[in-house]
Amino acid sequence: MSDLDWIIVALVYAVLAPLAGCILAGVDRKISARMQGRRGPPLLQPYYDVRKFCEKEQITSNGVQDFYVGCYLLFVIITGILFFAGQDLLLVIFTLTLGETFLILAAYSSGSPFSQIGAQRELYAAMAFEPIFLLMAICLYLQTGSFSVSDIVWSGELPSIMVIGAFLAFVIGLTIKMRKSPFDLSMSHHAHQDLVRGMTTEFSGRTLAMIEVSHWYENIMLLGMVALFIADGTILMTVLGIILAVIVYILEIAIDNGFARMTWQNALKSGWVVALVLGVLNVAVLLYL
Amino acid sequence: MAYTTKSPWILHYDASSCNGCDIEVLACLTPLYDVERFGIINTGDPKQADILLITGAVNDQNKNVVKQLYEQMPDPKVVVAVGICACSGGVFRDCYNILGGVDTVIPVDVYVPGCAARPESIIDGVVKGLAVLEEKTNKMKEAKR
Ligand code: SF4
């Protein structure tokens, strides 16, 4: 890619992803409300929330947490740019983990026991979804012969029934990664939890706004990964990929509203079982068939 | 228009309510009243709350808790006293441990009468609180400039 391409991808992603992510978050609130028999907030409610956070007085319980949260936002954006610029899938996954690490550090750095327990649980959740993400990258590599996102797309090997195991595992990994019930152990957007607001308990004002915006970016990147499974570079498959991503997102919302929360032990175990059974089986099939 | 009024998050604290008012506060979240329509979220976190909803009179044991919750909320913030107990002490006002209404400890912006306060009047009170919130937000913005 030339320098100019990089700048274009970066700008488009930096501007469009939060717009789409914000609307998706609004759709989430709306569908959740409808599933509970309520009308729900306006579609742009997440945007109003973030604007409100920026209007509030800034209270920071310690100096470094804003730095950590800023790094989280930065690395989430970088992850998305790397992904949509068609770079190495492994690099994308590792950068995402780095962002995640900063979020956990931020939660640990605040004195509240609620956010510290939240951070601890987020680590367990990361242990559950990281193997799934890695196995997904390995399956795509075995199928297409490359880790690079652009080579995967142009390889002509996708969509393929051969990676269906990795896809299903990835959808379940997404539930953990997006912190949807039953895996919303570390923090949750639902009211009144055992951990109050979990990792974000000590964050308010602009810090909280940054976390919210990072989620918008992150969700778009993750849904991009869903679309990658059937991408072959044609417009038709791109549109189908977007539709598939939206379906998966709505499915996640339905799962979110349909399940009670698990203990972290069960969450960790189910993450590993899924990764082992679906992911490893898929790798084995690709290797030996 | 201040965005604070479009997404007021509520912190609900039970001082020494008989739980009558608390049930009515929670009723506001049910499908019948659905306050999330207005972007209202019932959060448990003072640091993220804009409106402090207090039910029941303040007593000797929890006056510091009430003060601390109030101080932990970032500006702009509004206090709504729900139920006659929170307004003035109500039927409990002569009890040996009761200090009186919430305004004996922290400044109250809106008083919602009733025993128990009905969900409709609680929502009304919160909407009144939104006007105060808007005023305070604008003042804060001016002070910044
Ligand atoms: S106002 Fe009535 S219902 Fe409300 S807390 Fe007091 S006694 Fe209970």
Short mmCIF file of C-alpha atoms and ligand atoms in Angstrom, two decimals:
data_model
loop_
_atom_site.label_atom_id
_atom_site.label_comp_id
_atom_site.label_asym_id
_atom_site.label_seq_id
_atom_site.Cartn_x
_atom_site.Cartn_y
_atom_site.Cartn_z
CA MET A 1 0.00 0.00 0.00
CA SER A 2 1.19 3.49 -0.79
CA ASP A 3 1.33 6.22 1.82
CA LEU A 4 -1.71 7.87 0.32
CA ASP A 5 -3.79 4.67 0.62
CA TRP A 6 -2.84 4.43 4.28
CA ILE A 7 -3.96 7.96 4.96
CA ILE A 8 -7.26 7.42 3.15
CA VAL A 9 -8.03 4.17 5.00
CA ALA A 10 -7.07 5.74 8.31
CA LEU A 11 -9.23 8.82 7.76
CA VAL A 12 -12.24 6.89 6.48
CA TYR A 13 -12.08 4.48 9.39
CA ALA A 14 -11.47 7.16 11.99
CA VAL A 15 -14.51 9.12 10.80
CA LEU A 16 -17.01 6.48 9.68
CA ALA A 17 -16.44 3.76 12.29
CA PRO A 18 -17.66 5.79 15.30
CA LEU A 19 -20.70 6.95 13.31
CA ALA A 20 -21.68 3.38 12.45
CA GLY A 21 -20.66 2.13 15.89
CA CYS A 22 -22.80 4.76 17.58
CA ILE A 23 -25.85 3.81 15.54
CA LEU A 24 -25.22 0.11 16.24
CA ALA A 25 -25.05 0.87 19.96
CA GLY A 26 -28.36 2.74 19.65
CA VAL A 27 -29.88 -0.23 17.82
CA ASP A 28 -28.65 -2.43 20.67
CA ARG A 29 -30.43 -0.29 23.27
CA LYS A 30 -33.57 -0.15 21.14
CA ILE A 31 -33.79 -3.88 20.46
CA SER A 32 -33.02 -4.69 24.11
CA ALA A 33 -35.86 -2.39 25.19
CA ARG A 34 -38.27 -3.94 22.70
CA MET A 35 -37.35 -7.43 23.91
CA GLN A 36 -38.31 -6.28 27.41
CA GLY A 37 -41.60 -4.78 26.20
CA ARG A 38 -40.42 -1.16 26.47
CA ARG A 39 -40.19 1.62 23.91
CA GLY A 40 -36.56 2.33 24.64
CA PRO A 41 -34.43 5.44 24.19
CA PRO A 42 -33.96 7.33 20.92
CA LEU A 43 -31.62 5.76 18.36
CA LEU A 44 -28.97 8.43 18.97
CA GLN A 45 -28.99 7.96 22.74
CA PRO A 46 -25.37 6.69 22.86
CA TYR A 47 -24.32 9.92 21.12
CA TYR A 48 -26.22 12.03 23.67
CA ASP A 49 -24.59 10.04 26.46
CA VAL A 50 -21.10 10.72 25.16
CA ARG A 51 -21.83 14.42 24.64
CA LYS A 52 -23.12 14.53 28.19
CA PHE A 53 -19.96 12.89 29.56
CA CYS A 54 -17.96 15.67 27.93
CA GLU A 55 -20.10 18.33 29.61
CA LYS A 56 -19.50 16.94 33.09
CA GLU A 57 -16.90 18.00 35.59
CA GLN A 58 -13.74 15.91 35.23
CA ILE A 59 -13.04 13.87 38.36
CA THR A 60 -10.03 11.60 38.13
CA SER A 61 -9.08 9.41 41.03
CA ASN A 62 -5.48 9.19 39.86
CA GLY A 63 -3.30 10.77 37.23
CA VAL A 64 -2.38 7.80 35.06
CA GLN A 65 -5.81 6.40 34.39
CA ASP A 66 -6.63 8.96 31.71
CA PHE A 67 -3.35 8.11 30.01
CA TYR A 68 -4.17 4.39 30.04
CA VAL A 69 -7.68 4.97 28.74
CA GLY A 70 -6.28 7.25 26.03
CA CYS A 71 -3.87 4.49 24.98
CA TYR A 72 -6.77 2.04 24.90
CA LEU A 73 -8.66 4.30 22.49
CA LEU A 74 -5.54 4.86 20.41
CA PHE A 75 -4.74 1.17 20.03
CA VAL A 76 -8.32 0.24 19.26
CA ILE A 77 -8.26 2.79 16.43
CA ILE A 78 -4.88 1.50 15.21
CA THR A 79 -6.23 -2.07 15.25
CA GLY A 80 -9.14 -1.05 13.06
CA ILE A 81 -6.91 0.81 10.62
CA LEU A 82 -4.53 -2.16 10.35
CA PHE A 83 -7.45 -4.50 9.74
CA PHE A 84 -9.22 -2.43 7.12
CA ALA A 85 -5.91 -1.60 5.44
CA GLY A 86 -5.56 -5.35 4.87
CA GLN A 87 -2.53 -5.96 7.09
CA ASP A 88 -1.50 -9.09 8.95
CA LEU A 89 -4.35 -10.66 10.91
CA LEU A 90 -2.02 -11.73 13.71
CA LEU A 91 -0.76 -8.18 14.07
CA VAL A 92 -4.37 -7.01 14.30
CA ILE A 93 -5.14 -9.51 17.04
CA PHE A 94 -2.01 -8.62 19.02
CA THR A 95 -2.67 -4.88 18.77
CA LEU A 96 -6.21 -5.48 19.94
CA THR A 97 -4.83 -7.37 22.94
CA LEU A 98 -2.49 -4.49 23.67
CA GLY A 99 -5.44 -2.08 23.73
CA GLU A 100 -7.28 -4.46 26.01
CA THR A 101 -4.25 -4.54 28.32
CA PHE A 102 -4.37 -0.76 28.66
CA LEU A 103 -8.03 -0.90 29.60
CA ILE A 104 -7.28 -3.50 32.27
CA LEU A 105 -4.37 -1.38 33.56
CA ALA A 106 -6.67 1.63 33.77
CA ALA A 107 -9.18 -0.36 35.78
CA TYR A 108 -6.45 -1.68 38.08
CA SER A 109 -4.99 1.78 38.60
CA SER A 110 -8.17 3.15 40.16
CA GLY A 111 -8.59 2.40 43.84
CA SER A 112 -12.12 1.06 43.71
CA PRO A 113 -12.44 -2.64 44.62
CA PHE A 114 -15.26 -2.92 42.10
CA SER A 115 -13.10 -1.90 39.18
CA GLN A 116 -10.24 -4.07 40.43
CA ILE A 117 -12.43 -7.16 40.54
CA GLY A 118 -13.75 -6.11 37.13
CA ALA A 119 -10.20 -5.93 35.81
CA GLN A 120 -9.46 -9.37 37.23
CA ARG A 121 -12.52 -10.80 35.52
CA GLU A 122 -11.63 -9.06 32.26
CA LEU A 123 -8.32 -10.92 32.37
CA TYR A 124 -10.19 -14.22 32.66
CA ALA A 125 -12.44 -13.17 29.78
CA ALA A 126 -9.35 -12.33 27.70
CA MET A 127 -8.00 -15.80 28.48
CA ALA A 128 -11.27 -17.21 27.13
CA PHE A 129 -11.51 -15.29 23.85
CA GLU A 130 -7.84 -14.92 22.88
CA PRO A 131 -7.40 -18.61 21.93
CA ILE A 132 -10.58 -18.45 19.87
CA PHE A 133 -9.30 -15.42 17.94
CA LEU A 134 -5.92 -17.05 17.37
CA LEU A 135 -7.46 -20.30 16.16
CA MET A 136 -9.62 -18.30 13.79
CA ALA A 137 -6.51 -16.66 12.32
CA ILE A 138 -4.83 -20.07 11.98
CA CYS A 139 -7.87 -21.56 10.23
CA LEU A 140 -8.02 -18.67 7.77
CA TYR A 141 -4.29 -19.12 7.15
CA LEU A 142 -4.63 -22.84 6.49
CA GLN A 143 -7.55 -22.23 4.16
CA THR A 144 -6.07 -19.34 2.17
CA GLY A 145 -2.33 -19.67 2.67
CA SER A 146 -1.84 -16.23 4.17
CA PHE A 147 -2.23 -14.27 7.38
CA SER A 148 -2.55 -10.99 5.54
CA VAL A 149 -6.13 -9.72 5.47
CA SER A 150 -5.89 -8.46 1.89
CA ASP A 151 -4.41 -11.78 0.67
CA ILE A 152 -7.14 -13.66 2.51
CA VAL A 153 -9.78 -11.58 0.76
CA TRP A 154 -8.23 -11.93 -2.73
CA SER A 155 -7.21 -15.59 -2.36
CA GLY A 156 -10.47 -16.84 -3.88
CA GLU A 157 -10.63 -19.58 -1.24
CA LEU A 158 -13.45 -17.90 0.67
CA PRO A 159 -16.31 -18.27 1.40
CA SER A 160 -15.74 -21.89 2.26
CA ILE A 161 -17.57 -24.47 4.33
CA MET A 162 -14.13 -25.56 5.55
CA VAL A 163 -13.89 -22.69 8.07
CA ILE A 164 -17.40 -23.01 9.47
CA GLY A 165 -16.05 -24.31 12.80
CA ALA A 166 -13.79 -21.30 13.19
CA PHE A 167 -16.69 -19.02 12.27
CA LEU A 168 -19.02 -20.49 14.91
CA ALA A 169 -16.25 -20.32 17.49
CA PHE A 170 -15.62 -16.70 16.53
CA VAL A 171 -19.29 -15.78 16.98
CA ILE A 172 -19.18 -17.21 20.49
CA GLY A 173 -15.84 -15.48 21.10
CA LEU A 174 -17.53 -12.24 20.07
CA THR A 175 -20.11 -12.65 22.83
CA ILE A 176 -17.25 -12.79 25.31
CA LYS A 177 -15.30 -9.98 23.67
CA MET A 178 -18.29 -7.65 23.42
CA ARG A 179 -19.14 -8.42 27.06
CA LYS A 180 -22.64 -9.59 26.33
CA SER A 181 -24.54 -11.56 28.92
CA PRO A 182 -23.80 -14.41 29.94
CA PHE A 183 -20.21 -13.15 29.67
CA ASP A 184 -20.64 -9.57 30.91
CA LEU A 185 -18.63 -10.30 34.04
CA SER A 186 -16.23 -7.39 34.03
CA MET A 187 -18.62 -4.57 33.26
CA SER A 188 -22.07 -4.31 31.89
CA HIS A 189 -24.41 -1.75 30.44
CA HIS A 190 -27.33 -3.31 32.27
CA ALA A 191 -28.35 -1.59 35.48
CA HIS A 192 -27.55 -2.81 38.97
CA GLN A 193 -24.85 -5.40 38.81
CA ASP A 194 -22.88 -7.06 41.54
CA LEU A 195 -19.89 -4.91 40.54
CA VAL A 196 -21.82 -1.65 40.04
CA ARG A 197 -20.24 -0.57 36.72
CA GLY A 198 -17.34 -3.01 36.94
CA MET A 199 -14.15 -1.77 35.33
CA THR A 200 -15.60 1.67 34.64
CA THR A 201 -16.79 2.33 38.20
CA GLU A 202 -14.20 5.02 38.83
CA PHE A 203 -14.39 6.63 35.40
CA SER A 204 -16.55 9.60 34.65
CA GLY A 205 -16.68 12.55 32.30
CA ARG A 206 -14.33 12.53 29.32
CA THR A 207 -12.61 9.31 30.45
CA LEU A 208 -15.88 7.45 30.24
CA ALA A 209 -16.60 9.09 26.89
CA MET A 210 -13.29 7.74 25.56
CA ILE A 211 -14.19 4.20 26.68
CA GLU A 212 -17.59 4.46 25.04
CA VAL A 213 -16.11 5.69 21.74
CA SER A 214 -13.50 2.90 21.86
CA HIS A 215 -16.36 0.40 22.05
CA TRP A 216 -17.87 1.89 18.90
CA TYR A 217 -14.58 1.53 17.05
CA GLU A 218 -13.99 -1.94 18.42
CA ASN A 219 -17.43 -3.24 17.47
CA ILE A 220 -17.02 -2.12 13.86
CA MET A 221 -13.62 -3.82 13.64
CA LEU A 222 -14.98 -7.05 15.16
CA LEU A 223 -17.94 -7.06 12.79
CA GLY A 224 -15.46 -6.50 9.97
CA MET A 225 -13.82 -9.75 11.05
CA VAL A 226 -17.20 -11.48 10.77
CA ALA A 227 -17.54 -10.21 7.20
CA LEU A 228 -13.99 -11.39 6.44
CA PHE A 229 -15.16 -15.01 6.62
CA ILE A 230 -17.16 -14.67 3.40
CA ALA A 231 -15.20 -11.87 1.71
CA ASP A 232 -13.80 -12.50 -1.76
CA GLY A 233 -13.31 -8.93 -2.93
CA THR A 234 -16.48 -8.67 -5.03
CA ILE A 235 -19.12 -6.06 -4.20
CA LEU A 236 -21.81 -8.74 -3.86
CA MET A 237 -19.89 -10.64 -1.17
CA THR A 238 -19.00 -7.38 0.59
CA VAL A 239 -22.68 -6.49 0.85
CA LEU A 240 -23.52 -10.03 1.97
CA GLY A 241 -20.68 -9.75 4.49
CA ILE A 242 -22.16 -6.58 5.95
CA ILE A 243 -25.57 -8.28 6.15
CA LEU A 244 -23.98 -11.28 7.86
CA ALA A 245 -22.24 -8.97 10.33
CA VAL A 246 -25.52 -7.22 11.15
CA ILE A 247 -27.26 -10.58 11.65
CA VAL A 248 -24.48 -11.70 13.98
CA TYR A 249 -24.76 -8.42 15.90
CA ILE A 250 -28.52 -8.81 16.36
CA LEU A 251 -27.92 -12.40 17.44
CA GLU A 252 -25.50 -11.13 20.09
CA ILE A 253 -28.15 -8.70 21.35
CA ALA A 254 -30.67 -11.53 21.57
CA ILE A 255 -28.16 -13.67 23.47
CA ASP A 256 -27.43 -10.69 25.73
CA ASN A 257 -31.07 -10.37 26.72
CA GLY A 258 -31.81 -14.07 26.87
CA PHE A 259 -29.20 -15.25 29.34
CA ALA A 260 -28.30 -14.67 32.95
CA ARG A 261 -24.71 -14.00 33.81
CA MET A 262 -22.28 -16.86 34.35
CA THR A 263 -19.58 -17.10 36.97
CA TRP A 264 -16.12 -16.38 35.61
CA GLN A 265 -15.15 -20.03 36.07
CA ASN A 266 -17.94 -21.16 33.76
CA ALA A 267 -17.24 -18.37 31.31
CA LEU A 268 -13.58 -19.37 31.10
CA LYS A 269 -14.40 -23.06 30.76
CA SER A 270 -17.02 -22.55 28.07
CA GLY A 271 -14.64 -20.28 26.16
CA TRP A 272 -11.97 -22.94 26.21
CA VAL A 273 -14.34 -25.77 25.37
CA VAL A 274 -15.62 -23.86 22.36
CA ALA A 275 -12.09 -22.99 21.25
CA LEU A 276 -10.91 -26.55 21.70
CA VAL A 277 -13.84 -28.33 20.12
CA LEU A 278 -14.75 -26.01 17.23
CA GLY A 279 -11.44 -24.27 16.67
CA VAL A 280 -9.04 -27.18 17.02
CA LEU A 281 -11.35 -29.55 15.12
CA ASN A 282 -11.48 -27.02 12.32
CA VAL A 283 -7.69 -26.75 12.27
CA ALA A 284 -7.42 -30.56 12.23
CA VAL A 285 -9.88 -30.83 9.36
CA LEU A 286 -7.97 -28.20 7.34
CA LEU A 287 -4.66 -29.92 8.05
CA TYR A 288 -5.62 -33.49 7.31
CA LEU A 289 -8.43 -33.38 4.74
CA MET B 1 -29.83 22.64 24.84
CA ALA B 2 -27.55 20.86 27.28
CA TYR B 3 -26.89 17.21 26.52
CA THR B 4 -27.04 16.49 30.25
CA THR B 5 -30.81 16.79 30.04
CA LYS B 6 -30.95 14.26 27.21
CA SER B 7 -29.21 11.55 29.17
CA PRO B 8 -29.73 12.07 32.89
CA TRP B 9 -28.38 9.13 34.83
CA ILE B 10 -29.94 8.49 38.19
CA LEU B 11 -28.46 7.31 41.44
CA HIS B 12 -31.15 5.99 43.73
CA TYR B 13 -30.41 5.94 47.44
CA ASP B 14 -32.71 4.65 50.17
CA ALA B 15 -32.04 6.73 53.30
CA SER B 16 -34.57 5.38 55.78
CA SER B 17 -37.50 4.82 53.56
CA CYS B 18 -40.19 2.26 54.42
CA ASN B 19 -39.47 0.91 50.88
CA GLY B 20 -42.83 2.19 49.64
CA CYS B 21 -41.19 4.98 47.67
CA ASP B 22 -38.37 2.69 46.48
CA ILE B 23 -40.86 0.33 44.89
CA GLU B 24 -42.41 3.28 43.09
CA VAL B 25 -38.99 4.47 41.88
CA LEU B 26 -38.31 1.03 40.47
CA ALA B 27 -41.78 0.97 38.93
CA CYS B 28 -40.65 3.89 36.76
CA LEU B 29 -38.25 1.52 34.99
CA THR B 30 -40.89 -1.06 34.11
CA PRO B 31 -42.48 -1.28 30.66
CA LEU B 32 -45.52 0.72 31.85
CA TYR B 33 -43.54 3.89 32.61
CA ASP B 34 -40.22 3.14 30.87
CA VAL B 35 -38.14 6.17 31.83
CA GLU B 36 -35.35 4.96 29.54
CA ARG B 37 -37.42 6.68 26.83
CA PHE B 38 -35.89 9.91 28.09
CA GLY B 39 -32.40 8.45 28.17
CA ILE B 40 -32.64 7.94 31.92
CA ILE B 41 -30.52 5.13 33.29
CA ASN B 42 -30.69 3.92 36.85
CA THR B 43 -27.00 3.55 37.58
CA GLY B 44 -25.50 2.45 40.85
CA ASP B 45 -22.41 4.58 40.43
CA PRO B 46 -22.30 8.09 41.97
CA LYS B 47 -19.37 9.06 39.73
CA GLN B 48 -21.50 8.57 36.64
CA ALA B 49 -24.77 9.94 37.99
CA ASP B 50 -26.40 13.29 37.30
CA ILE B 51 -29.47 13.07 39.51
CA LEU B 52 -29.50 11.83 43.09
CA LEU B 53 -32.90 10.37 43.92
CA ILE B 54 -33.30 9.98 47.67
CA THR B 55 -36.21 8.27 49.38
CA GLY B 56 -36.85 8.37 53.10
CA ALA B 57 -35.67 10.65 55.87
CA VAL B 58 -32.02 10.98 56.82
CA ASN B 59 -30.93 9.41 60.07
CA ASP B 60 -27.86 9.68 62.27
CA GLN B 61 -26.22 6.62 60.78
CA ASN B 62 -26.49 7.43 57.10
CA LYS B 63 -26.05 11.19 57.03
CA ASN B 64 -22.38 10.75 56.16
CA VAL B 65 -23.22 8.26 53.44
CA VAL B 66 -25.65 10.72 51.90
CA LYS B 67 -23.06 13.49 52.06
CA GLN B 68 -20.39 11.29 50.55
CA LEU B 69 -22.60 10.15 47.69
CA TYR B 70 -23.43 13.77 46.96
CA GLU B 71 -19.79 14.80 47.00
CA GLN B 72 -18.74 11.94 44.73
CA MET B 73 -21.12 13.05 41.98
CA PRO B 74 -19.45 15.27 39.39
CA ASP B 75 -21.04 18.66 38.63
CA PRO B 76 -23.60 19.52 37.36
CA LYS B 77 -25.83 17.51 39.69
CA VAL B 78 -29.35 17.68 41.01
CA VAL B 79 -30.95 16.19 44.11
CA VAL B 80 -34.56 15.04 44.02
CA ALA B 81 -36.19 14.17 47.35
CA VAL B 82 -38.86 11.52 46.69
CA GLY B 83 -41.74 11.04 49.12
CA ILE B 84 -42.82 13.10 52.07
CA CYS B 85 -40.24 11.42 54.32
CA ALA B 86 -37.40 12.70 52.14
CA CYS B 87 -39.02 16.14 51.96
CA SER B 88 -39.56 16.72 55.65
CA GLY B 89 -39.16 13.53 57.65
CA GLY B 90 -42.84 12.66 57.25
CA VAL B 91 -44.34 10.27 59.76
CA PHE B 92 -40.87 9.48 61.09
CA ARG B 93 -39.85 13.04 61.82
CA ASP B 94 -40.21 12.72 65.62
CA CYS B 95 -38.25 9.48 65.87
CA TYR B 96 -35.16 9.73 68.08
CA ASN B 97 -32.76 8.84 65.27
CA ILE B 98 -34.24 10.93 62.46
CA LEU B 99 -32.60 14.22 61.51
CA GLY B 100 -35.42 15.28 59.21
CA GLY B 101 -35.71 15.73 55.46
CA VAL B 102 -32.80 15.27 53.07
CA ASP B 103 -32.26 19.04 52.99
CA THR B 104 -30.90 18.90 56.54
CA VAL B 105 -27.75 17.31 55.09
CA ILE B 106 -27.41 18.26 51.42
CA PRO B 107 -29.06 20.89 49.20
CA VAL B 108 -32.25 19.61 47.58
CA ASP B 109 -33.43 20.96 44.22
CA VAL B 110 -36.79 19.26 43.75
CA TYR B 111 -39.27 17.99 46.33
CA VAL B 112 -41.68 15.25 45.27
CA PRO B 113 -44.50 14.89 47.81
CA GLY B 114 -46.70 11.86 48.33
CA CYS B 115 -46.76 8.79 50.52
CA ALA B 116 -45.79 6.85 48.56
CA ALA B 117 -44.91 9.23 45.71
CA ARG B 118 -46.60 7.89 42.58
CA PRO B 119 -44.43 6.99 39.58
CA GLU B 120 -46.08 9.79 37.58
CA SER B 121 -45.07 12.39 40.15
CA ILE B 122 -41.57 10.93 40.45
CA ILE B 123 -41.15 11.27 36.68
CA ASP B 124 -42.55 14.81 36.95
CA GLY B 125 -40.04 15.58 39.67
CA VAL B 126 -37.16 14.26 37.58
CA VAL B 127 -38.30 16.34 34.60
CA LYS B 128 -38.36 19.41 36.88
CA GLY B 129 -34.88 18.40 37.96
CA LEU B 130 -33.83 18.39 34.30
CA ALA B 131 -34.64 22.10 34.06
CA VAL B 132 -32.43 22.76 37.08
CA LEU B 133 -29.76 20.55 35.56
CA GLU B 134 -29.85 22.54 32.33
CA GLU B 135 -29.50 25.78 34.28
CA LYS B 136 -26.53 24.45 36.21
CA THR B 137 -24.89 23.11 33.04
CA ASN B 138 -25.20 26.49 31.35
CA LYS B 139 -23.77 28.21 34.41
CA MET B 140 -20.83 25.82 34.36
CA LYS B 141 -20.23 26.51 30.68
CA GLU B 142 -20.29 30.25 31.28
CA ALA B 143 -17.90 29.96 34.18
CA LYS B 144 -15.52 28.06 31.88
CA ARG B 145 -15.58 30.85 29.29
S1 SF4 C 1 -43.18 8.80 51.99
FE1 SF4 C 1 -44.47 7.11 52.69
S2 SF4 C 1 -43.99 5.44 51.26
FE2 SF4 C 1 -42.38 6.97 51.06
S3 SF4 C 1 -40.78 6.26 52.43
FE3 SF4 C 1 -42.06 7.72 53.59
S4 SF4 C 1 -43.56 6.42 54.61
FE4 SF4 C 1 -42.64 5.19 53.02
#
